Amino acid sequence: EPEVTQTPSHQVTQMGQEVILRCVPISNHLYFYWYRQILGQKVEFLVSFYNNEISEKSEIFDDQFSVERPDGSNFTLKIRSTKLEDSAMYFCASSRLAGVETQYFGPGTRLLVL
Amino acid sequence: KNQVEQSPQSLIILEGKNCTLQCNYTVSPFSNLRWYKQDTGRGPVSLTIMTFSENTKSNGRYTATLDADTKQSSLHITASQLSDSASYICVVSVGDYKLSFGAGTTVTVRA
């Protein structure tokens, strides 16, 4: 069964450094998403992406964040200058369509900012 | 403010028993309501999706109900198994893209 994959599974970085989290969505899906989950807290929506542009973003997704689909298979989340509070599990998800469609989540990347 | 509240926060049940989890939401505009299962350290896995016109939806031993008038949903787990131990998250779609998550109910199934 097709699944969303994410790399790396864990990343440790120094405050102020740039990180790029990578995701490979399910191949025939058109909509892509990033979520984050701070340890012990609820999952939070960051951004949705369709047709090579952001379709919606949350207030968390400020200028430090950017997303890109650099080729036909990868979907990336870049954090330009990491802060301690960016430490969290970051989940990528994809869906075939928008609306009433299942979003399939990847296993997540655990980011630790020191 | 869009909110999704779940109860109880956690529960422990014996293998083979049933349990029901509750979700109340104040989300606008409401598109659909989902229940996800999340194992520790893993990504959420979809169990059910319901639009406002659907009252109930089943997926194996999981049955979700929705009352769009009172903005309440429940997830019933029948004949629980040890593998059901996980966090169960109520998620409400706001529009076409954004999902608003509850904090989850942690279910522990004991032999």
Short mmCIF file of C-alpha atoms in Angstrom, two decimals:
data_model
loop_
_atom_site.label_atom_id
_atom_site.label_comp_id
_atom_site.label_asym_id
_atom_site.label_seq_id
_atom_site.Cartn_x
_atom_site.Cartn_y
_atom_site.Cartn_z
CA GLU A 1 0.00 0.00 0.00
CA PRO A 2 1.39 3.43 -0.93
CA GLU A 3 2.49 5.59 1.98
CA VAL A 4 3.92 9.00 2.73
CA THR A 5 7.58 8.91 3.65
CA GLN A 6 9.64 11.51 5.50
CA THR A 7 13.34 12.09 5.99
CA PRO A 8 15.17 12.37 8.26
CA SER A 9 13.34 10.60 11.07
CA HIS A 10 15.26 12.69 13.63
CA GLN A 11 17.20 15.93 13.29
CA VAL A 12 19.17 17.84 15.88
CA THR A 13 20.23 21.39 15.04
CA GLN A 14 21.62 24.47 16.69
CA MET A 15 19.43 27.51 17.23
CA GLY A 16 19.68 29.87 14.28
CA GLN A 17 20.51 27.16 11.75
CA GLU A 18 18.42 26.35 8.71
CA VAL A 19 16.76 22.97 8.40
CA ILE A 20 14.99 21.29 5.52
CA LEU A 21 12.52 18.53 6.21
CA ARG A 22 11.70 16.26 3.32
CA CYS A 23 8.59 14.37 2.38
CA VAL A 24 7.60 12.11 -0.49
CA PRO A 25 3.79 12.20 -0.79
CA ILE A 26 1.74 9.39 -2.29
CA SER A 27 2.36 9.49 -6.02
CA ASN A 28 -1.12 10.29 -7.38
CA HIS A 29 -1.96 12.82 -4.66
CA LEU A 30 -2.32 16.48 -5.55
CA TYR A 31 -2.63 18.18 -2.15
CA PHE A 32 0.18 18.35 0.38
CA TYR A 33 0.29 19.50 3.97
CA TRP A 34 2.63 20.11 6.86
CA TYR A 35 1.62 19.80 10.50
CA ARG A 36 3.59 19.96 13.70
CA GLN A 37 3.11 18.47 17.14
CA ILE A 38 5.01 19.87 20.08
CA LEU A 39 5.68 17.17 22.65
CA GLY A 40 2.58 16.52 24.73
CA GLN A 41 0.42 18.92 22.71
CA LYS A 42 -2.11 18.60 19.93
CA VAL A 43 -1.29 18.41 16.24
CA GLU A 44 -1.34 21.84 14.59
CA PHE A 45 -1.89 22.73 10.96
CA LEU A 46 0.94 24.68 9.31
CA VAL A 47 0.29 24.88 5.59
CA SER A 48 -1.45 23.31 2.62
CA PHE A 49 -0.02 23.27 -0.90
CA TYR A 50 -1.60 22.66 -4.27
CA ASN A 51 -0.57 23.29 -7.84
CA ASN A 52 2.79 24.68 -6.76
CA GLU A 53 1.42 27.29 -4.45
CA ILE A 54 0.25 27.67 -0.87
CA SER A 55 -3.51 27.28 -0.63
CA GLU A 56 -3.80 28.01 3.08
CA LYS A 57 -1.46 28.66 6.00
CA SER A 58 -1.84 29.12 9.74
CA GLU A 59 -0.58 31.95 11.91
CA ILE A 60 2.29 29.67 12.95
CA PHE A 61 3.60 29.61 9.38
CA ASP A 62 5.46 32.91 9.42
CA ASP A 63 8.30 34.21 7.26
CA GLN A 64 10.73 31.75 8.84
CA PHE A 65 8.92 28.89 7.11
CA SER A 66 8.71 28.05 3.44
CA VAL A 67 7.55 25.08 1.40
CA GLU A 68 8.60 23.85 -1.97
CA ARG A 69 7.97 21.05 -4.40
CA PRO A 70 11.37 21.00 -6.09
CA ASP A 71 10.59 18.08 -8.37
CA GLY A 72 7.76 15.69 -9.16
CA SER A 73 8.10 13.64 -6.02
CA ASN A 74 9.49 15.66 -3.09
CA PHE A 75 7.77 18.21 -0.87
CA THR A 76 9.95 20.15 1.55
CA LEU A 77 9.52 22.36 4.60
CA LYS A 78 12.33 24.82 5.28
CA ILE A 79 12.83 26.63 8.55
CA ARG A 80 15.28 29.45 7.91
CA SER A 81 16.54 30.28 11.38
CA THR A 82 15.42 27.73 13.92
CA LYS A 83 14.32 28.70 17.40
CA LEU A 84 14.11 26.57 20.51
CA GLU A 85 10.32 26.57 20.24
CA ASP A 86 10.51 24.98 16.80
CA SER A 87 11.39 21.69 18.51
CA ALA A 88 8.53 19.38 17.61
CA MET A 89 7.44 16.43 15.50
CA TYR A 90 6.71 17.58 11.97
CA PHE A 91 4.24 15.56 9.94
CA CYS A 92 3.76 15.68 6.21
CA ALA A 93 0.43 14.58 4.77
CA SER A 94 -1.07 14.24 1.32
CA SER A 95 -4.49 13.72 -0.19
CA ARG A 96 -5.76 12.94 -3.66
CA LEU A 97 -8.27 15.77 -3.56
CA ALA A 98 -9.29 18.48 -1.11
CA GLY A 99 -12.45 18.58 0.99
CA VAL A 100 -13.85 15.25 2.15
CA GLU A 101 -10.75 13.23 1.37
CA THR A 102 -8.53 11.26 3.66
CA GLN A 103 -5.24 12.93 4.44
CA TYR A 104 -2.51 10.32 4.74
CA PHE A 105 0.20 11.18 7.23
CA GLY A 106 3.86 10.30 7.14
CA PRO A 107 5.73 8.95 10.17
CA GLY A 108 7.09 12.37 11.06
CA THR A 109 10.46 14.04 11.59
CA ARG A 110 11.40 14.78 15.15
CA LEU A 111 13.26 18.10 15.23
CA LEU A 112 15.26 19.12 18.27
CA VAL A 113 16.68 22.64 18.38
CA LEU A 114 19.45 23.19 20.93
CA LYS B 1 -12.17 30.57 17.92
CA ASN B 2 -12.17 27.07 16.45
CA GLN B 3 -12.00 24.50 19.19
CA VAL B 4 -12.19 20.74 19.42
CA GLU B 5 -12.60 19.34 22.91
CA GLN B 6 -12.31 15.66 23.76
CA SER B 7 -13.19 13.60 26.79
CA PRO B 8 -12.05 11.74 28.69
CA GLN B 9 -8.39 12.69 28.53
CA SER B 10 -7.46 9.05 29.09
CA LEU B 11 -9.07 5.75 29.93
CA ILE B 12 -8.08 2.20 30.72
CA ILE B 13 -10.20 -0.74 29.62
CA LEU B 14 -9.88 -4.51 29.76
CA GLU B 15 -9.34 -6.44 26.57
CA GLY B 16 -12.65 -7.43 25.00
CA LYS B 17 -14.61 -4.56 26.55
CA ASN B 18 -16.23 -1.64 24.73
CA CYS B 19 -15.62 2.06 25.21
CA THR B 20 -16.92 5.38 23.89
CA LEU B 21 -14.94 8.56 23.39
CA GLN B 22 -16.53 12.00 23.14
CA CYS B 23 -15.80 15.07 21.04
CA ASN B 24 -17.39 18.53 21.11
CA TYR B 25 -16.46 21.16 18.58
CA THR B 26 -16.99 24.82 17.84
CA VAL B 27 -15.59 25.14 14.35
CA SER B 28 -16.71 27.36 11.54
CA PRO B 29 -17.06 26.82 8.69
CA PHE B 30 -17.61 23.13 9.37
CA SER B 31 -16.77 20.83 6.49
CA ASN B 32 -16.42 17.36 7.94
CA LEU B 33 -15.37 15.50 11.08
CA ARG B 34 -12.71 12.83 11.25
CA TRP B 35 -11.40 10.41 13.81
CA TYR B 36 -7.74 9.48 13.69
CA LYS B 37 -5.74 6.89 15.60
CA GLN B 38 -2.21 7.86 16.59
CA ASP B 39 0.27 5.39 18.01
CA THR B 40 3.04 6.87 20.13
CA GLY B 41 5.69 8.49 17.93
CA ARG B 42 3.81 7.78 14.72
CA GLY B 43 1.69 9.77 12.31
CA PRO B 44 -2.11 9.82 12.69
CA VAL B 45 -4.07 7.20 10.73
CA SER B 46 -7.58 7.97 9.50
CA LEU B 47 -10.42 5.89 10.90
CA THR B 48 -13.56 7.67 9.68
CA ILE B 49 -14.68 10.81 7.88
CA MET B 50 -18.23 12.16 8.17
CA THR B 51 -19.93 15.14 6.55
CA PHE B 52 -22.65 17.11 8.36
CA SER B 53 -25.35 14.98 6.70
CA GLU B 54 -24.00 11.69 8.02
CA ASN B 55 -25.01 10.41 11.46
CA THR B 56 -22.85 7.32 11.73
CA LYS B 57 -19.93 5.67 10.02
CA SER B 58 -18.19 2.39 10.80
CA ASN B 59 -14.74 1.04 10.11
CA GLY B 60 -14.45 -2.47 11.48
CA ARG B 61 -14.76 -2.33 15.26
CA TYR B 62 -14.79 1.48 15.22
CA THR B 63 -18.11 3.31 14.92
CA ALA B 64 -18.31 7.09 14.84
CA THR B 65 -21.46 9.16 15.32
CA LEU B 66 -22.09 12.79 14.52
CA ASP B 67 -24.77 15.19 15.69
CA ALA B 68 -24.19 18.34 13.66
CA ASP B 69 -26.96 20.20 15.51
CA THR B 70 -25.33 19.82 18.92
CA LYS B 71 -21.83 19.73 17.44
CA GLN B 72 -20.97 16.47 19.13
CA SER B 73 -19.35 13.28 17.94
CA SER B 74 -18.44 10.00 19.54
CA LEU B 75 -16.19 7.09 18.68
CA HIS B 76 -17.21 3.66 19.93
CA ILE B 77 -14.66 0.87 20.06
CA THR B 78 -16.17 -2.61 20.22
CA ALA B 79 -14.46 -5.68 21.66
CA SER B 80 -11.21 -3.86 22.32
CA GLN B 81 -7.87 -5.46 21.51
CA LEU B 82 -4.41 -4.76 22.89
CA SER B 83 -3.52 -3.14 19.56
CA ASP B 84 -6.23 -0.54 20.14
CA SER B 85 -3.97 1.11 22.72
CA ALA B 86 -3.30 4.53 21.18
CA SER B 87 -4.41 8.14 21.17
CA TYR B 88 -7.71 8.75 19.38
CA ILE B 89 -8.02 12.21 17.95
CA CYS B 90 -11.14 14.04 16.85
CA VAL B 91 -10.37 16.29 13.90
CA VAL B 92 -12.65 18.86 12.29
CA SER B 93 -12.08 20.18 8.79
CA VAL B 94 -12.27 23.94 8.49
CA GLY B 95 -12.94 24.60 4.84
CA ASP B 96 -11.21 22.50 2.20
CA TYR B 97 -7.70 22.23 3.54
CA LYS B 98 -7.16 22.95 7.20
CA LEU B 99 -7.67 20.32 9.90
CA SER B 100 -8.28 21.40 13.50
CA PHE B 101 -7.19 18.71 15.96
CA GLY B 102 -8.40 17.84 19.42
CA ALA B 103 -5.94 16.92 22.14
CA GLY B 104 -6.90 13.26 21.89
CA THR B 105 -8.04 10.55 24.28
CA THR B 106 -5.36 8.09 25.31
CA VAL B 107 -6.80 4.59 25.41
CA THR B 108 -4.93 1.81 27.21
CA VAL B 109 -6.19 -1.73 26.73
CA ARG B 110 -5.03 -4.22 29.36
CA ALA B 111 -5.10 -7.99 29.13
#
